[in-house]
CSV table of C-alpha atoms in Angstrom, one decimal:
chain,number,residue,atom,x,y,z
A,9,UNK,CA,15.9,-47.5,16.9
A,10,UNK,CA,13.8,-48.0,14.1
A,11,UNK,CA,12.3,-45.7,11.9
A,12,UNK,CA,8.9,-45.3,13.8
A,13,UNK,CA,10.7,-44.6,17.0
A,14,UNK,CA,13.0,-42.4,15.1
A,15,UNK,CA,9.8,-40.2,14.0
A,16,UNK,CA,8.1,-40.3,17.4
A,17,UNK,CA,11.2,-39.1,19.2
A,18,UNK,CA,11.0,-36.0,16.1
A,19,UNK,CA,7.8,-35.3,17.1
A,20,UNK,CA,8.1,-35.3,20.4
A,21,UNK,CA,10.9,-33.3,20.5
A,22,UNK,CA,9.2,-30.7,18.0
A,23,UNK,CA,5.8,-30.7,19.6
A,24,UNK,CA,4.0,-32.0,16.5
A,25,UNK,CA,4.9,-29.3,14.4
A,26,UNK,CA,6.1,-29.8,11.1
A,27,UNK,CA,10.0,-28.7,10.3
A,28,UNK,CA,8.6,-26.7,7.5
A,29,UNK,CA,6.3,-24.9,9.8
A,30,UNK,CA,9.0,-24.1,12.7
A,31,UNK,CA,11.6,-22.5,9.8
A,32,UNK,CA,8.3,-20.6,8.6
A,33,UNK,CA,7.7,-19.2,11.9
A,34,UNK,CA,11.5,-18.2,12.2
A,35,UNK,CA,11.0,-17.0,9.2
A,36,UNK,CA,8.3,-14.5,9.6
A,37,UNK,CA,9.7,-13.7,13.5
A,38,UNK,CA,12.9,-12.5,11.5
A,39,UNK,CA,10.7,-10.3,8.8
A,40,UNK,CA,8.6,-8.9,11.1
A,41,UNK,CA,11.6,-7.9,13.8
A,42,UNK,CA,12.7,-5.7,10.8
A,43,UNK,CA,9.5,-4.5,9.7
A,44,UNK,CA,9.2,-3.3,12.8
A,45,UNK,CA,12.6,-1.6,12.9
A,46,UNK,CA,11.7,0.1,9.6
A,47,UNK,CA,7.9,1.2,11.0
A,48,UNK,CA,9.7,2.8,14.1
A,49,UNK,CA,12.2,4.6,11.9
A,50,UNK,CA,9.6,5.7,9.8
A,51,UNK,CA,7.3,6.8,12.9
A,52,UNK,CA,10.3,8.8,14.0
A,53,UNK,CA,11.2,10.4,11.0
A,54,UNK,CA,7.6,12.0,10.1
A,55,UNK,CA,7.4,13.0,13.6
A,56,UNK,CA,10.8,15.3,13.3
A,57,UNK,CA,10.1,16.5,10.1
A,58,UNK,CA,6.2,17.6,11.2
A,59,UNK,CA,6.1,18.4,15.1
A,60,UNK,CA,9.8,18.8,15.4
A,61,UNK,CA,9.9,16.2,18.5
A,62,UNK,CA,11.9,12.9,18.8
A,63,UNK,CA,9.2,10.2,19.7
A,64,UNK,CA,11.2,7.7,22.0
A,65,UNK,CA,7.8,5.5,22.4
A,66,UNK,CA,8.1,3.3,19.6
A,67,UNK,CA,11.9,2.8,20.3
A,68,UNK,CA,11.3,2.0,23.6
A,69,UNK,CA,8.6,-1.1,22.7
A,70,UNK,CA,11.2,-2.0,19.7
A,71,UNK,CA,14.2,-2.7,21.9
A,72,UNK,CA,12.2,-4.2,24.6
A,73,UNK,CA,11.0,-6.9,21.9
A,74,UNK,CA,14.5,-7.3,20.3
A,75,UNK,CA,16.5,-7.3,24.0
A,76,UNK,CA,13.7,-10.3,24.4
A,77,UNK,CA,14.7,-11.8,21.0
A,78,UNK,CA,18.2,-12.0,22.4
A,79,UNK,CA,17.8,-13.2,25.7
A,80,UNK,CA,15.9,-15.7,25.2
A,81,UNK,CA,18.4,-16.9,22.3
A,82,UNK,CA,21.1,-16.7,25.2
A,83,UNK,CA,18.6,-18.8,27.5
A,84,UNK,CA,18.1,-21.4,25.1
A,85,UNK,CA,21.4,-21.7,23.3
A,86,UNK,CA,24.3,-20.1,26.3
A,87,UNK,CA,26.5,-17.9,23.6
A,88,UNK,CA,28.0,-15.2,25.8
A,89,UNK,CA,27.6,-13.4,22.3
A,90,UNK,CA,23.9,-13.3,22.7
A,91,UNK,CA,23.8,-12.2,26.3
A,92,UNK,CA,26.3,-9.3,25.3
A,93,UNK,CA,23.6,-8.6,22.6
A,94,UNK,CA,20.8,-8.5,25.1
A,95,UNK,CA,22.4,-6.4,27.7
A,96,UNK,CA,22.9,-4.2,24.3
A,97,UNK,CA,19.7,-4.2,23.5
A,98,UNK,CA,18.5,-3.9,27.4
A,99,UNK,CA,20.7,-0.6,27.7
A,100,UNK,CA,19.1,1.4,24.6
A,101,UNK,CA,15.1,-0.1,25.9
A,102,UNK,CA,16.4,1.8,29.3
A,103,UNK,CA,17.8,4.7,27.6
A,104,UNK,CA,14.8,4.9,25.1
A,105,UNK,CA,12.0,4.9,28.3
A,106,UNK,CA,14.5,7.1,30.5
A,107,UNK,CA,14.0,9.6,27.3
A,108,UNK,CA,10.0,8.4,27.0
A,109,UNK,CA,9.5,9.4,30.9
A,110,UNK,CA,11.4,12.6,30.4
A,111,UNK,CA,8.9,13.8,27.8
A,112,UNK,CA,6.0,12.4,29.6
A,113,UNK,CA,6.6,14.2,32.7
A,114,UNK,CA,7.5,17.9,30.8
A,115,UNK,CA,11.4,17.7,30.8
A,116,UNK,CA,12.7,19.0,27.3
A,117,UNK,CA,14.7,15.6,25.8
């Protein structure tokens, strides 16, 4: 192979996008998985303090996205690690809406 077939088989295999760009958007995926964390901790914590009520909403869309995160890691790269991660994560999403549909529906949680 030379070096012009090297580079088409890179971008190909990258879908035009630039290395630099694709470690960006991990990047940012990675910030904004623990902004996210920290907004729904925050969320929680004013609404204990001031109504006195646990809020299991924003937990449940949390652990829905980072269950995703994880299984689609396990998809793409097989580690049984990942999948115990996502079954994890799936457990708490189920927990957190069990709790959501409790409130919801007038049960005390």
């Amino acid at each position: 192979m030379n070096k012009e077939e090297i580079l088409m088989a890179s971008r190909h295999e990258n879908k035009n996008k630039d290395l630099v760009e694709l470690e960006a958007g991990h990047l940012s995926e990675r910030y904004a998985s623990r902004a996210g964390a920290l907004m729904c901790c925050a969320v929680c914590l004013l609404s204990s303090i001031l109504a006195k009520k646990m809020l299991y909403g924003p937990w449940t869309i949390y652990f829905c996205m980072v269950t995703t995160q994880w299984f689609v890691r396990f998809a793409k790269l097989g580690r049984k690690s990942d999948l115990a991660l996502s079954m994890l994560f799936l457990v708490l999403t189920i927990l957190a809406l069990t709790g959501l549909i409790a409130r919801l529906s007038g049960a005390s949680v």
